[in-house]
């Protein structure tokens, strides 16, 4: 480090971080599908010549935690010397990548004066990659990867700046929505942005100094992570939770974790977690690893940029053939529903170590795909990504946020975009009162989203969880409400749909998605009365819940707090020592 000027080092590190961010902006602005363009379901990263992650954009933990390991696996197929300027390799094999086929990685080498100086990398979730159900994320009726869509081992898609048309034709012939091709070209444009920015850094500071800065970034980050781990009490901490099921009439999946803090590293051991299931929802090791890393980093170095130096201090273990480390070939298209469970089990263990830094369980999301073979608007097949995202779990010092994804870092797609891209009409998008897990700080509210089908016929492939087991609260905080999907609510023939399954729709049917509410933190009877009054005024908490749950009595017109009655109720609720 003595040969690197501190100012230069800082500028180069900032330049690499901004390179990853600009790659993301390029991908966002050039993508075709709503999953990428509005859903922000993509990620970007910058790697050194050895294949170590140096910088990443602020995108999906499920992608970024995988990316650090995926690139090395992809480069085993294309070692140094086999790729040239303008080349791009893609891969979506779940065992190599982020755990399911819709996520396609793209790796592009970066050269300066003929020498390899690094790689620009991105990943995008594609709206469809074929398989048995539109959207390629069906849970029920699939048991192996080959049923879920086209699988691409590491293969060249671009050679010297030109697309390889034969590969594109193979992909086009296996997907339902042609936006996939546009998104692949957008991924290449994003990588070329990264190439240009890294080349500019090499020209300005020299390739040797750029490489030295990259090595120092990894070393410093690892050192910071080792120091952060040293502040934690050593020992093993256990936590467990369950996934509701893997489809109708199936058993829940137990998630069991032993988290161990040692000198310089944290180990997550998933021994005791249930076995892999014959359903399209298993979590491959790369995905499990990603959300373990995300949770641990959130409580150790939340403000530090993530790279291989930080990741190298975290070890993930899981029995082969388990639900969180299935054997190759296991179906996994709907594995995104596991993100919250993995993250929250790790958070539950960390809550025993650093309760000031963790959050209670979040709402998660409903992620149904509404599809059909004939849109009355375009005469073409349609596929609507109808995600509804609930709230964030409460923290010891603040309420959870509303309609904000955690930990997957996606976005609630604007209803106008969904209506523009498919024959659907969004009739409701609202918060549901009295659904947040109560506490001294309450969780985020549940979200309701009602969608009417305008086509003659269609399908909904439902994907969600927390319909049976509500998101947990911490330190006396209550769990949030459970999720539900209702077909034609308030109408004759109303019925509840299972959280995982494919169901037919007819013209005029209304699909009502209700996310879970997020868990609370602390005793509800200790909540600031003004905060309860504010929630009542905003329609988030009922007068009844204010009294029964929070022990707050309001005036007859609910305009203010009845202080004397509140004192009596709260005093009566205290348990004598």
Coordinates of C-alpha atoms in Angstrom, one line a residue:
X1 CA 0.0 0.0 0.0
X2 CA 3.0 2.3 0.5
X3 CA 3.3 2.7 -3.2
X4 CA -0.3 3.8 -3.7
X5 CA -1.2 7.4 -3.0
X6 CA -4.2 7.5 -0.6
X7 CA -6.1 10.0 -2.7
X8 CA -5.5 7.9 -5.8
X9 CA -6.7 4.8 -3.9
X10 CA -9.9 6.5 -2.8
X11 CA -10.6 7.8 -6.3
X12 CA -10.1 4.5 -7.9
X13 CA -12.3 2.7 -5.4
X14 CA -15.0 5.3 -5.9
X15 CA -14.5 4.9 -9.7
X16 CA -15.1 1.1 -9.5
X17 CA -18.2 1.6 -7.4
X18 CA -19.6 4.1 -9.8
X19 CA -18.7 1.8 -12.7
X20 CA -21.0 -0.9 -11.2
X21 CA -23.7 1.7 -10.5
X22 CA -23.5 3.1 -14.1
X23 CA -23.7 -0.5 -15.5
X24 CA -27.0 -0.8 -13.6
X25 CA -28.3 2.5 -14.9
X26 CA -27.6 1.3 -18.5
X27 CA -29.3 -2.0 -18.0
X28 CA -32.3 -0.3 -16.4
X29 CA -32.7 2.2 -19.2
X30 CA -32.2 -0.3 -22.1
X31 CA -34.1 -3.3 -20.9
X32 CA -37.4 -4.5 -22.5
X33 CA -39.2 -6.4 -19.8
X34 CA -41.0 -5.1 -16.7
X35 CA -39.0 -7.5 -14.5
X36 CA -35.8 -5.6 -15.2
X37 CA -37.1 -2.2 -16.3
X38 CA -39.6 -1.5 -13.5
X39 CA -38.9 -4.4 -11.1
X40 CA -35.2 -3.8 -10.8
X41 CA -34.6 -7.5 -10.7
X42 CA -31.0 -7.4 -11.9
X43 CA -27.5 -6.8 -10.4
X44 CA -24.1 -5.6 -11.6
X45 CA -20.5 -6.1 -10.5
X46 CA -16.8 -5.4 -11.3
X47 CA -14.2 -8.1 -11.0
X48 CA -10.4 -8.2 -11.1
X49 CA -8.4 -10.3 -13.6
X50 CA -8.4 -13.3 -11.1
X51 CA -12.2 -13.4 -10.9
X52 CA -12.5 -11.7 -7.5
X53 CA -15.5 -9.4 -6.9
X54 CA -14.2 -5.8 -6.3
X55 CA -17.3 -3.7 -6.5
X56 CA -21.0 -4.2 -6.9
X57 CA -24.2 -2.1 -7.5
X58 CA -26.8 -1.8 -4.8
X59 CA -29.1 -4.5 -6.2
X60 CA -30.4 -7.9 -5.3
X61 CA -28.5 -9.8 -2.5
X62 CA -29.6 -13.1 -4.1
X63 CA -27.7 -12.2 -7.2
X64 CA -24.7 -10.4 -5.7
X65 CA -23.9 -13.1 -3.1
X66 CA -24.0 -15.7 -5.9
X67 CA -22.0 -13.5 -8.4
X68 CA -18.8 -13.7 -6.3
X69 CA -18.7 -17.5 -6.8
X70 CA -20.5 -17.8 -10.1
X71 CA -17.9 -15.9 -12.1
X72 CA -15.1 -18.2 -11.0
X73 CA -17.2 -21.2 -12.0
X74 CA -18.0 -19.7 -15.4
X75 CA -14.3 -18.9 -16.0
X76 CA -13.4 -22.5 -15.5
X77 CA -15.1 -23.0 -18.9
X78 CA -13.3 -20.0 -20.4
X79 CA -9.9 -19.6 -18.7
X80 CA -7.6 -16.7 -19.3
X81 CA -6.6 -16.5 -22.9
X82 CA -9.8 -18.0 -24.3
X83 CA -11.8 -14.8 -24.3
X84 CA -11.1 -11.6 -26.3
X85 CA -12.3 -8.0 -26.4
X86 CA -16.1 -7.7 -27.0
X87 CA -16.8 -11.3 -26.0
X88 CA -19.6 -12.2 -23.5
X89 CA -20.3 -15.5 -21.8
X90 CA -23.8 -16.3 -20.4
X91 CA -25.0 -19.0 -18.0
X92 CA -28.2 -19.8 -16.0
X93 CA -27.4 -23.3 -14.7
X94 CA -28.8 -23.2 -11.2
X95 CA -25.9 -25.0 -9.7
X96 CA -23.4 -22.5 -11.1
X97 CA -25.5 -19.3 -10.9
X98 CA -28.1 -17.9 -8.5
X99 CA -30.2 -21.0 -8.2
X100 CA -32.9 -20.8 -10.9
X101 CA -33.1 -20.7 -14.7
X102 CA -34.7 -17.2 -15.1
X103 CA -31.5 -15.6 -13.8
X104 CA -29.0 -15.3 -16.7
X105 CA -25.4 -14.1 -15.8
X106 CA -23.3 -12.4 -18.4
X107 CA -19.5 -12.0 -18.1
X108 CA -17.4 -9.8 -20.3
X109 CA -13.6 -9.5 -20.1
X110 CA -11.9 -6.1 -19.9
X111 CA -8.6 -5.5 -21.8
X112 CA -6.2 -2.6 -21.8
X113 CA -3.4 -2.6 -24.4
X114 CA -4.0 -6.3 -25.0
X115 CA -3.8 -7.4 -21.4
X116 CA -6.7 -8.7 -19.3
X117 CA -7.4 -6.3 -16.4
X118 CA -10.8 -7.5 -15.1
X119 CA -14.3 -8.5 -15.9
X120 CA -17.7 -6.6 -16.2
X121 CA -20.5 -8.8 -14.9
X122 CA -24.3 -8.5 -14.6
X123 CA -27.2 -10.8 -14.0
X124 CA -30.9 -10.2 -15.0
X125 CA -34.0 -12.1 -14.1
X126 CA -35.7 -12.9 -17.4
X127 CA -39.5 -12.8 -17.5
X128 CA -39.7 -16.3 -19.1
X129 CA -37.2 -19.0 -20.0
X130 CA -39.7 -21.6 -21.1
X131 CA -40.7 -24.7 -19.1
X132 CA -44.0 -25.9 -17.9
X133 CA -45.5 -22.6 -16.8
X134 CA -45.4 -19.0 -18.0
X135 CA -42.7 -17.2 -16.0
X136 CA -40.7 -20.4 -15.4
X137 CA -41.4 -20.3 -11.6
X138 CA -43.9 -23.1 -11.1
X139 CA -43.8 -25.0 -7.8
X140 CA -46.4 -27.8 -8.3
X141 CA -46.0 -30.6 -10.9
X142 CA -42.2 -30.2 -11.5
X143 CA -39.4 -32.2 -9.9
X144 CA -36.3 -31.6 -12.0
X145 CA -34.6 -28.6 -13.6
X146 CA -35.2 -29.9 -17.2
X147 CA -38.9 -29.3 -16.7
X148 CA -38.4 -25.6 -15.8
X149 CA -37.0 -24.1 -19.0
X150 CA -33.9 -23.8 -21.2
X151 CA -30.7 -24.4 -19.3
X152 CA -27.6 -22.7 -20.6
X153 CA -24.2 -23.9 -19.4
X154 CA -21.5 -21.2 -19.8
X155 CA -21.6 -20.4 -23.5
X156 CA -20.5 -17.5 -25.7
X157 CA -23.3 -15.1 -26.7
X158 CA -21.2 -12.4 -28.1
X159 CA -17.9 -12.8 -30.0
X160 CA -15.8 -9.7 -30.7
X161 CA -18.8 -7.4 -30.3
X162 CA -21.2 -9.4 -32.5
X163 CA -24.1 -11.5 -31.2
X164 CA -23.9 -15.2 -32.0
X165 CA -27.2 -15.6 -33.8
X166 CA -27.4 -19.3 -33.5
X167 CA -27.5 -19.1 -29.7
X168 CA -30.1 -16.3 -29.8
X169 CA -32.3 -18.5 -32.1
X170 CA -32.1 -21.4 -29.7
X171 CA -33.1 -19.1 -26.8
X172 CA -35.9 -17.5 -28.9
X173 CA -37.3 -20.9 -29.8
X174 CA -37.6 -21.8 -26.1
X175 CA -39.2 -18.8 -24.5
X176 CA -42.8 -17.4 -24.6
X177 CA -41.9 -13.7 -24.5
X178 CA -39.5 -12.1 -26.9
X179 CA -38.6 -9.4 -24.4
X180 CA -35.9 -12.0 -23.3
X181 CA -33.9 -11.2 -26.4
X182 CA -34.1 -7.5 -25.8
X183 CA -33.0 -7.9 -22.2
X184 CA -30.0 -10.0 -23.3
X185 CA -28.8 -7.2 -25.6
X186 CA -29.4 -4.7 -22.7
X187 CA -27.2 -6.9 -20.5
X188 CA -24.4 -6.6 -23.1
X189 CA -24.8 -2.9 -23.3
X190 CA -24.4 -2.7 -19.5
X191 CA -21.3 -4.8 -19.6
X192 CA -19.8 -2.6 -22.3
X193 CA -20.4 0.4 -20.2
X194 CA -18.4 -1.3 -17.4
X195 CA -15.7 -2.2 -19.9
X196 CA -15.3 1.4 -21.0
X197 CA -15.2 2.8 -17.4
X198 CA -12.6 0.2 -16.3
X199 CA -10.5 1.0 -19.4
X200 CA -10.6 4.7 -18.6
X201 CA -9.3 4.0 -15.0
X202 CA -6.5 1.9 -16.5
X203 CA -5.5 4.7 -18.9
X204 CA -5.6 7.3 -16.2
X205 CA -3.8 5.5 -13.4
X206 CA -2.0 2.6 -15.2
X207 CA -3.0 -1.0 -15.2
X208 CA -0.4 -1.9 -12.5
X209 CA -1.7 0.7 -10.1
X210 CA -5.4 -0.2 -10.9
X211 CA -4.6 -3.9 -10.1
X212 CA -2.8 -2.9 -6.9
X213 CA -5.8 -0.8 -5.8
X214 CA -8.1 -3.8 -6.4
X215 CA -5.9 -6.0 -4.3
X216 CA -5.9 -3.4 -1.6
X217 CA -9.6 -3.1 -1.7
X218 CA -10.0 -6.8 -1.0
X219 CA -7.4 -6.8 1.7
X220 CA -8.8 -3.7 3.5
X221 CA -12.3 -5.1 3.3
X222 CA -11.3 -8.4 4.7
X223 CA -9.5 -6.7 7.5
X224 CA -12.5 -4.6 8.3
X225 CA -14.7 -7.7 8.4
X226 CA -12.3 -9.5 10.7
X227 CA -12.4 -6.6 13.1
X228 CA -16.2 -6.4 13.0
X229 CA -16.4 -10.2 13.8
X230 CA -13.9 -9.7 16.6
X231 CA -16.4 -7.4 18.3
X232 CA -19.1 -10.2 18.5
X233 CA -19.2 -12.6 21.4
X234 CA -17.8 -16.0 20.3
X235 CA -20.1 -19.0 20.5
X236 CA -22.9 -20.9 18.6
X237 CA -26.4 -19.4 18.3
X238 CA -29.4 -21.4 17.0
X239 CA -32.6 -20.4 15.4
X240 CA -35.3 -22.1 13.3
X241 CA -38.4 -21.3 11.3
X242 CA -40.5 -23.0 8.7
X243 CA -41.6 -22.6 5.1
X244 CA -45.4 -23.2 5.0
X245 CA -45.2 -26.0 2.4
X246 CA -44.1 -26.7 -1.1
X247 CA -47.7 -26.9 -2.6
X248 CA -51.1 -28.1 -1.6
X249 CA -51.2 -31.1 0.8
X250 CA -47.5 -31.0 1.5
X251 CA -45.6 -30.8 4.7
X252 CA -43.8 -27.7 6.0
X253 CA -40.1 -27.3 5.4
X254 CA -38.1 -26.8 8.6
X255 CA -35.2 -24.4 8.5
X256 CA -32.6 -24.9 11.2
X257 CA -29.4 -22.9 11.7
X258 CA -26.4 -23.0 14.0
X259 CA -24.5 -19.8 13.6
X260 CA -21.0 -19.9 15.0
X261 CA -18.7 -16.9 15.6
X262 CA -15.0 -17.7 15.6
X263 CA -11.8 -15.7 15.2
X264 CA -12.1 -14.0 11.9
X265 CA -15.1 -15.8 10.5
X266 CA -18.7 -16.7 10.9
X267 CA -20.1 -20.1 10.0
X268 CA -23.7 -20.8 9.1
X269 CA -24.4 -24.5 9.4
X270 CA -27.9 -25.7 8.2
X271 CA -27.6 -29.2 9.6
X272 CA -31.2 -30.3 10.5
X273 CA -32.9 -28.4 7.7
X274 CA -35.4 -30.6 5.8
X275 CA -34.5 -32.6 2.7
X276 CA -34.9 -31.4 -0.8
X277 CA -38.4 -31.7 -2.2
X278 CA -39.9 -32.9 -5.5
X279 CA -41.2 -29.4 -6.3
X280 CA -39.9 -26.4 -8.1
X281 CA -38.8 -24.5 -5.0
X282 CA -35.5 -25.9 -3.7
X283 CA -32.8 -23.4 -2.7
X284 CA -29.4 -24.2 -4.3
X285 CA -26.3 -23.6 -2.2
X286 CA -25.5 -20.4 -4.1
X287 CA -28.8 -18.9 -3.1
X288 CA -28.6 -20.0 0.4
X289 CA -25.1 -18.6 0.6
X290 CA -26.3 -15.2 -0.8
X291 CA -28.9 -14.5 1.9
X292 CA -26.7 -15.7 4.7
X293 CA -24.0 -13.2 3.5
X294 CA -26.6 -10.5 3.2
X295 CA -27.9 -10.9 6.8
X296 CA -24.4 -11.1 8.3
X297 CA -23.1 -8.1 6.4
X298 CA -26.2 -6.1 7.5
X299 CA -25.2 -6.4 11.1
X300 CA -21.4 -6.2 10.8
X301 CA -20.5 -3.8 8.1
X302 CA -23.8 -2.3 6.8
X303 CA -22.2 0.8 5.3
X304 CA -19.2 -0.8 3.7
X305 CA -19.2 -1.8 0.0
X306 CA -19.4 -5.5 -0.4
X307 CA -16.7 -7.4 -2.2
X308 CA -14.8 -10.7 -2.1
X309 CA -12.8 -9.5 1.0
X310 CA -16.0 -9.4 3.1
X311 CA -17.5 -12.5 1.6
X312 CA -14.4 -14.6 2.3
X313 CA -14.9 -14.3 6.0
X314 CA -18.3 -16.1 5.9
X315 CA -18.6 -19.9 5.5
X316 CA -21.8 -21.6 4.7
X317 CA -22.4 -25.3 5.3
X318 CA -25.4 -27.4 4.4
X319 CA -25.8 -31.2 4.0
X320 CA -25.9 -32.3 0.4
X321 CA -29.4 -33.3 -0.6
X322 CA -31.0 -30.9 1.9
X323 CA -33.6 -28.3 0.9
X324 CA -31.0 -25.5 1.1
X325 CA -28.3 -27.5 -0.8
X326 CA -30.2 -29.9 -3.2
X327 CA -28.5 -32.4 -5.5
X328 CA -28.0 -31.1 -9.1
X329 CA -31.1 -31.5 -11.2
X330 CA -33.5 -30.6 -8.4
X331 CA -36.3 -28.2 -9.5
X332 CA -35.8 -24.7 -8.2
X333 CA -37.7 -22.2 -10.4
X334 CA -39.7 -20.7 -7.5
X335 CA -36.7 -20.5 -5.1
X336 CA -37.2 -16.8 -4.5
X337 CA -39.8 -17.5 -1.9
X338 CA -36.9 -18.9 0.3
X339 CA -35.1 -15.6 0.4
X340 CA -37.0 -14.2 3.4
X341 CA -36.8 -17.5 5.2
X342 CA -33.0 -17.9 4.9
X343 CA -32.4 -14.2 5.7
X344 CA -34.8 -14.2 8.7
X345 CA -33.5 -17.4 10.2
X346 CA -30.0 -15.9 10.1
X347 CA -31.4 -12.7 11.6
X348 CA -33.1 -14.7 14.3
X349 CA -29.7 -16.2 15.3
X350 CA -28.0 -12.8 15.1
X351 CA -30.7 -11.3 17.3
X352 CA -29.2 -13.2 20.2
X353 CA -25.9 -11.5 19.6
X354 CA -26.6 -8.0 18.4
X355 CA -30.3 -7.3 19.2
X356 CA -29.8 -3.5 18.4
X357 CA -28.9 -4.3 14.8
X358 CA -31.5 -6.7 13.6
X359 CA -35.0 -6.5 12.3
X360 CA -38.1 -8.7 12.9
X361 CA -39.4 -10.9 10.1
X362 CA -40.7 -8.9 7.1
X363 CA -43.8 -9.4 5.1
X364 CA -42.2 -11.0 2.1
X365 CA -44.0 -10.8 -1.2
X366 CA -46.8 -12.3 -3.4
X367 CA -45.3 -13.0 -6.8
X368 CA -48.0 -14.4 -9.1
X369 CA -47.7 -14.5 -12.9
X370 CA -50.9 -13.9 -14.8
X371 CA -50.7 -15.2 -18.4
X372 CA -52.6 -16.2 -21.4
X373 CA -52.2 -17.1 -25.1
X374 CA -54.2 -14.3 -26.5
X375 CA -54.4 -10.6 -25.4
X376 CA -57.5 -8.8 -26.7
X377 CA -55.3 -5.7 -27.1
X378 CA -52.4 -7.1 -29.1
X379 CA -53.5 -10.6 -30.3
X380 CA -50.3 -12.0 -28.8
X381 CA -49.5 -14.1 -25.7
X382 CA -49.2 -12.1 -22.5
X383 CA -47.4 -12.5 -19.2
X384 CA -47.9 -10.1 -16.4
X385 CA -45.5 -10.0 -13.4
X386 CA -48.0 -9.1 -10.7
X387 CA -45.7 -8.8 -7.7
X388 CA -47.1 -7.2 -4.5
X389 CA -44.5 -6.3 -1.8
X390 CA -45.4 -5.9 1.9
X391 CA -43.6 -4.2 4.7
X392 CA -40.3 -4.5 6.5
X393 CA -39.9 -5.9 10.0
X394 CA -39.5 -3.6 12.9
X395 CA -36.2 -2.5 14.5
X396 CA -35.5 -1.9 18.1
X397 CA -35.5 1.9 17.4
X398 CA -38.0 2.3 14.5
X399 CA -41.1 1.0 12.8
X400 CA -40.8 -1.1 9.7
X401 CA -41.3 0.6 6.4
X402 CA -44.5 0.1 4.3
X403 CA -44.5 -1.6 0.8
X404 CA -40.7 -2.0 0.8
X405 CA -39.0 -5.2 -0.1
X406 CA -36.7 -6.9 2.3
X407 CA -34.3 -8.5 1.8
X408 CA -34.6 -9.0 -1.9
X409 CA -34.3 -5.3 -2.8
X410 CA -36.8 -5.3 -5.7
X411 CA -39.6 -2.8 -6.3
X412 CA -43.4 -2.7 -6.5
X413 CA -44.0 -2.5 -10.2
X414 CA -46.2 0.5 -11.1
X415 CA -49.8 -0.6 -11.9
X416 CA -49.8 1.5 -15.0
X417 CA -46.9 -0.5 -16.4
X418 CA -48.6 -3.8 -15.6
X419 CA -51.9 -2.6 -17.3
X420 CA -49.9 -1.4 -20.3
X421 CA -48.2 -4.8 -20.8
X422 CA -51.1 -7.2 -20.2
X423 CA -54.9 -7.3 -20.4
X424 CA -55.3 -6.7 -16.6
X425 CA -56.9 -3.9 -14.6
X426 CA -55.6 -3.2 -11.1
X427 CA -58.6 -2.3 -9.0
X428 CA -56.9 -1.9 -5.6
X429 CA -53.4 -1.2 -4.3
X430 CA -53.6 -0.4 -0.6
X431 CA -52.3 -1.0 2.9
X432 CA -54.5 -3.3 5.1
X433 CA -55.3 -1.9 8.6
X434 CA -54.3 -3.8 11.7
X435 CA -52.0 -6.2 9.9
X436 CA -48.6 -5.0 11.1
X437 CA -47.0 -7.0 13.9
X438 CA -47.6 -4.8 17.0
X439 CA -44.8 -3.8 19.2
X440 CA -43.1 -0.8 20.9
X441 CA -42.1 -0.4 17.2
X442 CA -44.6 -2.0 14.8
X443 CA -43.8 -3.8 11.6
X444 CA -44.7 -2.7 8.1
X445 CA -48.3 -3.1 7.0
X446 CA -49.6 -5.8 4.7
X447 CA -50.4 -4.8 1.2
X448 CA -53.6 -5.7 -0.8
X449 CA -53.5 -5.7 -4.6
X450 CA -56.7 -6.7 -6.6
X451 CA -56.3 -7.5 -10.3
X452 CA -59.1 -8.1 -12.8
X453 CA -58.5 -10.2 -15.9
X454 CA -59.7 -8.6 -19.1
X455 CA -58.8 -11.4 -21.5
X456 CA -61.3 -14.2 -22.2
X457 CA -59.1 -16.8 -20.4
X458 CA -55.9 -16.9 -18.5
X459 CA -53.8 -18.6 -15.9
X460 CA -52.3 -17.5 -12.6
X461 CA -49.2 -19.2 -11.3
X462 CA -49.2 -18.2 -7.6
X463 CA -46.0 -17.9 -5.5
X464 CA -45.9 -16.8 -1.9
X465 CA -45.6 -18.0 1.7
X466 CA -46.5 -17.0 5.3
X467 CA -50.1 -18.1 4.6
X468 CA -49.8 -20.5 7.6
X469 CA -46.9 -19.3 9.7
X470 CA -46.9 -15.5 10.3
X471 CA -43.7 -13.4 10.2
X472 CA -42.2 -13.4 13.7
X473 CA -41.7 -10.5 16.1
X474 CA -38.8 -10.0 18.4
X475 CA -38.4 -9.2 22.2
X476 CA -42.1 -9.3 22.9
X477 CA -43.2 -7.9 19.5
X478 CA -46.1 -9.7 17.9
X479 CA -46.1 -11.5 14.6
X480 CA -47.7 -9.8 11.6
X481 CA -50.8 -11.0 9.9
X482 CA -50.8 -14.0 7.6
X483 CA -50.9 -13.7 3.8
X484 CA -53.7 -14.8 1.5
X485 CA -54.8 -14.9 -2.1
X486 CA -58.5 -14.7 -2.7
X487 CA -60.3 -15.3 -6.0
X488 CA -63.3 -13.0 -6.6
X489 CA -63.5 -11.6 -3.1
X490 CA -67.0 -10.6 -1.9
X491 CA -68.6 -12.3 -4.9
X492 CA -70.5 -15.6 -5.3
X493 CA -67.9 -18.4 -5.7
X494 CA -65.2 -16.6 -3.6
X495 CA -62.4 -19.0 -2.7
X496 CA -59.0 -19.0 -1.3
X497 CA -56.1 -20.1 -3.5
X498 CA -53.1 -21.9 -2.2
X499 CA -49.9 -19.9 -2.0
X500 CA -48.2 -22.2 -4.5
X501 CA -50.1 -23.5 -7.6
X502 CA -51.5 -22.8 -11.0
X503 CA -55.2 -21.9 -11.5
X504 CA -57.4 -21.1 -14.5
X505 CA -58.9 -17.6 -14.8
X506 CA -61.9 -16.4 -16.8
X507 CA -62.7 -12.9 -18.0
X508 CA -63.7 -10.7 -15.2
X509 CA -62.1 -12.8 -12.4
X510 CA -60.5 -10.7 -9.7
X511 CA -57.3 -12.0 -8.1
X512 CA -56.9 -10.4 -4.6
X513 CA -53.3 -10.7 -3.3
X514 CA -52.7 -9.9 0.4
X515 CA -49.2 -10.0 1.7
X516 CA -48.3 -10.8 5.3
X517 CA -47.8 -8.1 7.8
X518 CA -44.2 -7.6 9.2
X519 CA -43.3 -8.6 12.7
X520 CA -43.1 -6.1 15.6
X521 CA -40.2 -5.3 18.0
X522 CA -40.8 -4.9 21.8
X523 CA -43.9 -4.9 24.0
X524 CA -46.8 -3.2 22.3
X525 CA -47.9 -1.7 25.6
X526 CA -44.7 0.4 25.6
X527 CA -45.4 2.0 22.2
X528 CA -45.4 5.8 22.2
X529 CA -49.1 6.9 22.5
X530 CA -48.6 9.6 19.9
X531 CA -47.4 7.0 17.4
X532 CA -50.5 4.9 18.1
X533 CA -52.7 8.0 17.6
X534 CA -50.9 8.9 14.4
X535 CA -51.6 5.4 13.0
X536 CA -55.3 5.6 14.0
X537 CA -55.6 8.9 12.2
X538 CA -54.0 7.5 9.1
X539 CA -56.2 4.5 9.1
X540 CA -53.5 2.0 9.8
X541 CA -54.6 0.9 13.2
X542 CA -58.2 0.6 14.4
X543 CA -59.5 2.2 17.6
X544 CA -60.2 -1.3 18.9
X545 CA -56.6 -2.5 18.2
X546 CA -55.3 0.7 19.8
X547 CA -57.0 -0.2 23.1
X548 CA -56.8 -4.0 23.0
X549 CA -53.3 -4.4 21.6
X550 CA -51.5 -1.1 22.4
X551 CA -53.4 -0.3 25.6
X552 CA -54.2 3.2 24.3
X553 CA -57.7 4.7 25.0
X554 CA -58.8 7.4 22.6
X555 CA -61.4 10.1 23.2
X556 CA -65.0 9.5 21.9
X557 CA -64.3 11.2 18.6
X558 CA -60.9 9.4 18.3
X559 CA -59.2 12.8 17.9
X560 CA -57.0 12.6 20.9
X561 CA -55.7 10.3 23.6
X562 CA -57.7 9.9 26.8
X563 CA -54.6 10.1 29.1
X564 CA -56.3 9.0 32.4
X565 CA -58.0 6.0 30.9
X566 CA -54.9 5.0 29.0
X567 CA -52.9 5.2 32.3
X568 CA -55.4 2.9 33.9
X569 CA -55.4 0.4 31.1
X570 CA -51.7 0.3 30.8
X571 CA -51.2 0.0 34.5
X572 CA -53.7 -2.9 34.7
X573 CA -51.8 -4.7 31.9
X574 CA -48.5 -4.7 33.8
X575 CA -47.6 -8.1 35.2
X576 CA -46.6 -7.9 38.9
X577 CA -43.0 -8.8 39.8

